[in-house]
Each structure stands twice: as structure tokens, then as C-alpha cells.
Amino acid sequence: MTEISLNILDIVQNSISACADEIRIEVSEDSALNVMDIIVSDNGRGIQASVLPTVDDPFTTTRTTRRTGFGLPLLKHHTELTGGNLNIESSVKGTVVKARFGLDHIDRQPVGDIAGVLIILISANPDIELLYSHKTNRGTYNFSTVEIKNVLEMDKLNDHTLLEAMREMIRTNLENISASVS
């Protein structure tokens, strides 16, 4: 995966496969500490205890369509290239994936189009509560599908025009806090 946003998409897809209906994505950029933290947490059924110790091994997967799973191993590799790390905690109440990157390290992947990834997730999974938070030294931006649905008095956020407006709103708000996104 060439962008952090695609790693986030992969993790969230795993959360959805684990029957999560609430998923939190937190991005924190701290220029003083020179770190970028990505946390994805869910309320899904968790990772099997027998699989958890080897979940960052590319030859460990629960999929039946192929024998490898490269998402988490690649994420771990990319964090370690920047002096960071990957930590995964899981129980029957959900999973938390924490990735730390060196913020200005030359090997850190670009964040990429996080607004586009969020819109893909929202449009493809209208019944999932998605919460996104992005913090930089210039401020914090929070996004919640529940809040948007309540304000607009809608059950589903699947109208094309609305999705495009949300994408632009997310992009604008991330630009306003100088988030490292493209």
C-alpha cells in the first residue's frame, strides 16, 4: 500500500468483516514530538486469541480465498521504517490498532486522500457509525456520521451530491488545521 489512507481503509474493512457497527479513526500529528499516530478502534468481535500473536506475519490470514494477508504486516513494516511501531489489542469487545510513524521521516508514506477513503467507507457502509478525528498543532477536526445524520435528519448518507459535499467539507477542514493529507 502506497498511502496511509489505504492502510486505514484495509483496517476498517477488517473491522467491518468482524461485524463492527462503530469504528473510530484517530490521526494525531505532533510536530514537537515528530510523531504521527493512527488509531483505528472498533466494537467488532475481535481477533481470535490464537491468531493475535501472529497477525503481523504476512503468512497469517483468516481469509479462505488466499493464504497471505499483507495489510497489517505492511503497515508494521512502514511504521518501523520511520522509527515507529505497530500495536494491536483485541478482545471479544473489539480491536484497537495503533500505528506510530516518524512524522517528518523520509520513509513515511503520504497520508493520501483520507477524505476520499472516508466517503468510500460511508457510501459502502451506510449502517456503520464512523467517527474520524484529526489533530495537528493547529487544531482538531472531528467528523461523525451520526452527527451528520442527526443534523440532516437522514437515515443514510448515500446521496451522491451529499457525499461530494461531505468530501469537500472534510478536505477543507483538514486543510484548515494543516493536516498532512493530499
mmCIF file of N, CA and C in Angstrom, residues 73-142:
data_model
loop_
_atom_site.group_PDB
_atom_site.id
_atom_site.type_symbol
_atom_site.label_atom_id
_atom_site.label_comp_id
_atom_site.label_asym_id
_atom_site.label_seq_id
_atom_site.Cartn_x
_atom_site.Cartn_y
_atom_site.Cartn_z
ATOM 1 N N PRO A 73 1.010 -6.613 8.169
ATOM 2 C CA PRO A 73 2.467 -6.717 8.065
ATOM 3 C C PRO A 73 3.102 -5.552 7.314
ATOM 4 N N LEU A 74 2.461 -5.102 6.238
ATOM 5 C CA LEU A 74 2.999 -3.945 5.511
ATOM 6 C C LEU A 74 2.929 -2.678 6.358
ATOM 7 N N LEU A 75 1.829 -2.501 7.081
ATOM 8 C CA LEU A 75 1.702 -1.346 7.959
ATOM 9 C C LEU A 75 2.804 -1.370 9.013
ATOM 10 N N LYS A 76 3.035 -2.518 9.608
ATOM 11 C CA LYS A 76 4.110 -2.643 10.605
ATOM 12 C C LYS A 76 5.454 -2.279 9.990
ATOM 13 N N HIS A 77 5.723 -2.808 8.809
ATOM 14 C CA HIS A 77 6.981 -2.513 8.117
ATOM 15 C C HIS A 77 7.147 -1.012 7.884
ATOM 16 N N HIS A 78 6.090 -0.365 7.426
ATOM 17 C CA HIS A 78 6.169 1.068 7.137
ATOM 18 C C HIS A 78 6.339 1.902 8.406
ATOM 19 N N THR A 79 5.715 1.480 9.500
ATOM 20 C CA THR A 79 5.925 2.216 10.757
ATOM 21 C C THR A 79 7.368 2.076 11.207
ATOM 22 N N GLU A 80 7.894 0.866 11.146
ATOM 23 C CA GLU A 80 9.261 0.619 11.606
ATOM 24 C C GLU A 80 10.305 1.324 10.748
ATOM 25 N N LEU A 81 10.035 1.504 9.455
ATOM 26 C CA LEU A 81 10.958 2.247 8.594
ATOM 27 C C LEU A 81 11.162 3.673 9.095
ATOM 28 N N THR A 82 10.148 4.217 9.767
ATOM 29 C CA THR A 82 10.224 5.602 10.234
ATOM 30 C C THR A 82 10.605 5.714 11.712
ATOM 31 N N GLY A 83 10.978 4.592 12.324
ATOM 32 C CA GLY A 83 11.305 4.593 13.740
ATOM 33 C C GLY A 83 10.093 4.397 14.627
ATOM 34 N N GLY A 84 8.959 4.052 14.035
ATOM 35 C CA GLY A 84 7.722 3.870 14.785
ATOM 36 C C GLY A 84 7.449 2.420 15.087
ATOM 37 N N ASN A 85 6.178 2.130 15.362
ATOM 38 C CA ASN A 85 5.804 0.767 15.720
ATOM 39 C C ASN A 85 4.316 0.555 15.481
ATOM 40 N N LEU A 86 3.928 -0.705 15.577
ATOM 41 C CA LEU A 86 2.529 -1.109 15.427
ATOM 42 C C LEU A 86 2.144 -1.916 16.654
ATOM 43 N N ASN A 87 0.994 -1.602 17.229
ATOM 44 C CA ASN A 87 0.483 -2.316 18.394
ATOM 45 C C ASN A 87 -0.975 -2.684 18.128
ATOM 46 N N ILE A 88 -1.332 -3.929 18.393
ATOM 47 C CA ILE A 88 -2.700 -4.394 18.167
ATOM 48 C C ILE A 88 -3.208 -5.027 19.450
ATOM 49 N N GLU A 89 -4.355 -4.546 19.913
ATOM 50 C CA GLU A 89 -5.012 -5.107 21.089
ATOM 51 C C GLU A 89 -6.395 -5.570 20.642
ATOM 52 N N SER A 90 -6.814 -6.725 21.135
ATOM 53 C CA SER A 90 -8.102 -7.225 20.705
ATOM 54 C C SER A 90 -8.733 -8.090 21.779
ATOM 55 N N SER A 91 -10.051 -8.030 21.838
ATOM 56 C CA SER A 91 -10.839 -8.870 22.732
ATOM 57 C C SER A 91 -12.189 -9.088 22.058
ATOM 58 N N VAL A 92 -13.072 -9.785 22.732
ATOM 59 C CA VAL A 92 -14.396 -10.012 22.161
ATOM 60 C C VAL A 92 -15.202 -8.716 22.069
ATOM 61 N N LYS A 93 -14.722 -7.645 22.686
ATOM 62 C CA LYS A 93 -15.410 -6.348 22.641
ATOM 63 C C LYS A 93 -14.872 -5.434 21.548
ATOM 64 N N GLY A 94 -13.865 -5.889 20.801
ATOM 65 C CA GLY A 94 -13.358 -5.068 19.718
ATOM 66 C C GLY A 94 -11.850 -5.105 19.593
ATOM 67 N N THR A 95 -11.372 -4.362 18.634
ATOM 68 C CA THR A 95 -9.943 -4.320 18.317
ATOM 69 C C THR A 95 -9.473 -2.880 18.239
ATOM 70 N N VAL A 96 -8.237 -2.664 18.672
ATOM 71 C CA VAL A 96 -7.589 -1.359 18.566
ATOM 72 C C VAL A 96 -6.250 -1.565 17.867
ATOM 73 N N VAL A 97 -6.068 -0.882 16.744
ATOM 74 C CA VAL A 97 -4.808 -0.921 16.003
ATOM 75 C C VAL A 97 -4.173 0.457 16.152
ATOM 76 N N LYS A 98 -2.942 0.481 16.692
ATOM 77 C CA LYS A 98 -2.216 1.735 16.892
ATOM 78 C C LYS A 98 -0.935 1.688 16.072
ATOM 79 N N ALA A 99 -0.799 2.656 15.187
ATOM 80 C CA ALA A 99 0.400 2.761 14.356
ATOM 81 C C ALA A 99 1.071 4.099 14.635
ATOM 82 N N ARG A 100 2.360 4.058 14.901
ATOM 83 C CA ARG A 100 3.124 5.292 15.125
ATOM 84 C C ARG A 100 4.185 5.404 14.043
ATOM 85 N N PHE A 101 4.239 6.584 13.427
ATOM 86 C CA PHE A 101 5.207 6.893 12.382
ATOM 87 C C PHE A 101 6.063 8.076 12.822
ATOM 88 N N GLY A 102 7.287 8.131 12.327
ATOM 89 C CA GLY A 102 8.059 9.362 12.432
ATOM 90 C C GLY A 102 7.424 10.366 11.486
ATOM 91 N N LEU A 103 6.986 11.507 12.004
ATOM 92 C CA LEU A 103 6.197 12.458 11.216
ATOM 93 C C LEU A 103 6.946 12.975 9.996
ATOM 94 N N ASP A 104 8.168 13.425 10.175
ATOM 95 C CA ASP A 104 8.875 14.000 9.030
ATOM 96 C C ASP A 104 9.958 13.074 8.484
ATOM 97 N N HIS A 105 9.871 11.795 8.819
ATOM 98 C CA HIS A 105 10.846 10.828 8.320
ATOM 99 C C HIS A 105 10.682 10.664 6.813
ATOM 100 N N ILE A 106 11.784 10.580 6.130
ATOM 101 C CA ILE A 106 11.764 10.487 4.673
ATOM 102 C C ILE A 106 11.028 9.246 4.171
ATOM 103 N N ASP A 107 10.995 8.190 4.986
ATOM 104 C CA ASP A 107 10.335 6.956 4.566
ATOM 105 C C ASP A 107 8.858 6.884 4.944
ATOM 106 N N ARG A 108 8.330 7.931 5.591
ATOM 107 C CA ARG A 108 6.903 7.884 5.934
ATOM 108 C C ARG A 108 6.077 8.047 4.677
ATOM 109 N N GLN A 109 5.130 7.147 4.515
ATOM 110 C CA GLN A 109 4.223 7.240 3.382
ATOM 111 C C GLN A 109 3.393 8.520 3.493
ATOM 112 N N PRO A 110 2.941 9.058 2.380
ATOM 113 C CA PRO A 110 1.983 10.163 2.474
ATOM 114 C C PRO A 110 0.658 9.646 3.029
ATOM 115 N N VAL A 111 -0.070 10.522 3.695
ATOM 116 C CA VAL A 111 -1.381 10.116 4.219
ATOM 117 C C VAL A 111 -2.309 9.802 3.067
ATOM 118 N N GLY A 112 -2.282 10.600 2.027
ATOM 119 C CA GLY A 112 -3.142 10.346 0.880
ATOM 120 C C GLY A 112 -4.507 10.987 1.039
ATOM 121 N N ASP A 113 -5.448 10.493 0.270
ATOM 122 C CA ASP A 113 -6.783 11.081 0.200
ATOM 123 C C ASP A 113 -7.693 10.507 1.284
ATOM 124 N N ILE A 114 -7.491 10.940 2.509
ATOM 125 C CA ILE A 114 -8.294 10.429 3.620
ATOM 126 C C ILE A 114 -9.762 10.811 3.447
ATOM 127 N N ALA A 115 -10.036 11.984 2.903
ATOM 128 C CA ALA A 115 -11.431 12.386 2.676
ATOM 129 C C ALA A 115 -12.105 11.415 1.709
ATOM 130 N N GLY A 116 -11.410 11.048 0.655
ATOM 131 C CA GLY A 116 -11.963 10.097 -0.303
ATOM 132 C C GLY A 116 -12.199 8.728 0.316
ATOM 133 N N VAL A 117 -11.267 8.276 1.147
ATOM 134 C CA VAL A 117 -11.425 6.989 1.826
ATOM 135 C C VAL A 117 -12.635 7.023 2.755
ATOM 136 N N LEU A 118 -12.787 8.105 3.497
ATOM 137 C CA LEU A 118 -13.942 8.220 4.397
ATOM 138 C C LEU A 118 -15.250 8.167 3.613
ATOM 139 N N ILE A 119 -15.308 8.848 2.489
ATOM 140 C CA ILE A 119 -16.529 8.864 1.679
ATOM 141 C C ILE A 119 -16.818 7.473 1.109
ATOM 142 N N ILE A 120 -15.787 6.762 0.678
ATOM 143 C CA ILE A 120 -15.973 5.382 0.207
ATOM 144 C C ILE A 120 -16.570 4.531 1.320
ATOM 145 N N LEU A 121 -16.000 4.648 2.518
ATOM 146 C CA LEU A 121 -16.486 3.852 3.652
ATOM 147 C C LEU A 121 -17.926 4.203 4.005
ATOM 148 N N ILE A 122 -18.255 5.488 3.996
ATOM 149 C CA ILE A 122 -19.607 5.935 4.339
ATOM 150 C C ILE A 122 -20.617 5.437 3.303
ATOM 151 N N SER A 123 -20.292 5.604 2.030
ATOM 152 C CA SER A 123 -21.250 5.230 0.984
ATOM 153 C C SER A 123 -21.432 3.715 0.901
ATOM 154 N N ALA A 124 -20.377 2.953 1.165
ATOM 155 C CA ALA A 124 -20.476 1.491 1.058
ATOM 156 C C ALA A 124 -21.030 0.836 2.318
ATOM 157 N N ASN A 125 -21.037 1.566 3.432
ATOM 158 C CA ASN A 125 -21.445 1.002 4.719
ATOM 159 C C ASN A 125 -22.367 1.966 5.451
ATOM 160 N N PRO A 126 -23.558 2.196 4.932
ATOM 161 C CA PRO A 126 -24.426 3.242 5.484
ATOM 162 C C PRO A 126 -24.913 2.986 6.908
ATOM 163 N N ASP A 127 -24.837 1.760 7.390
ATOM 164 C CA ASP A 127 -25.332 1.457 8.735
ATOM 165 C C ASP A 127 -24.243 1.500 9.799
ATOM 166 N N ILE A 128 -23.024 1.794 9.414
ATOM 167 C CA ILE A 128 -21.922 1.831 10.368
ATOM 168 C C ILE A 128 -21.702 3.254 10.856
ATOM 169 N N GLU A 129 -21.530 3.386 12.157
ATOM 170 C CA GLU A 129 -21.206 4.682 12.754
ATOM 171 C C GLU A 129 -19.702 4.889 12.606
ATOM 172 N N LEU A 130 -19.339 5.915 11.867
ATOM 173 C CA LEU A 130 -17.937 6.211 11.606
ATOM 174 C C LEU A 130 -17.585 7.538 12.255
ATOM 175 N N LEU A 131 -16.560 7.507 13.092
ATOM 176 C CA LEU A 131 -16.089 8.713 13.760
ATOM 177 C C LEU A 131 -14.636 8.931 13.362
ATOM 178 N N TYR A 132 -14.321 10.133 12.921
ATOM 179 C CA TYR A 132 -12.967 10.465 12.473
ATOM 180 C C TYR A 132 -12.502 11.704 13.221
ATOM 181 N N SER A 133 -11.290 11.650 13.714
ATOM 182 C CA SER A 133 -10.692 12.792 14.403
ATOM 183 C C SER A 133 -9.276 12.975 13.874
ATOM 184 N N HIS A 134 -8.924 14.228 13.576
ATOM 185 C CA HIS A 134 -7.578 14.534 13.085
ATOM 186 C C HIS A 134 -7.063 15.731 13.871
ATOM 187 N N LYS A 135 -5.951 15.528 14.559
ATOM 188 C CA LYS A 135 -5.388 16.573 15.414
ATOM 189 C C LYS A 135 -3.996 16.949 14.924
ATOM 190 N N THR A 136 -3.770 18.247 14.817
ATOM 191 C CA THR A 136 -2.444 18.769 14.499
ATOM 192 C C THR A 136 -2.131 19.856 15.530
ATOM 193 N N ASN A 137 -0.963 20.450 15.410
ATOM 194 C CA ASN A 137 -0.609 21.543 16.312
ATOM 195 C C ASN A 137 -1.455 22.791 16.051
ATOM 196 N N ARG A 138 -2.180 22.812 14.947
ATOM 197 C CA ARG A 138 -3.024 23.967 14.607
ATOM 198 C C ARG A 138 -4.488 23.764 14.953
ATOM 199 N N GLY A 139 -4.861 22.573 15.435
ATOM 200 C CA GLY A 139 -6.251 22.352 15.810
ATOM 201 C C GLY A 139 -6.691 20.916 15.612
ATOM 202 N N THR A 140 -7.976 20.698 15.862
ATOM 203 C CA THR A 140 -8.561 19.365 15.747
ATOM 204 C C THR A 140 -9.813 19.437 14.896
ATOM 205 N N TYR A 141 -9.968 18.451 14.025
ATOM 206 C CA TYR A 141 -11.176 18.328 13.233
ATOM 207 C C TYR A 141 -11.835 17.002 13.589
ATOM 208 N N ASN A 142 -13.124 17.035 13.903
ATOM 209 C CA ASN A 142 -13.895 15.841 14.221
ATOM 210 C C ASN A 142 -15.039 15.683 13.222
#
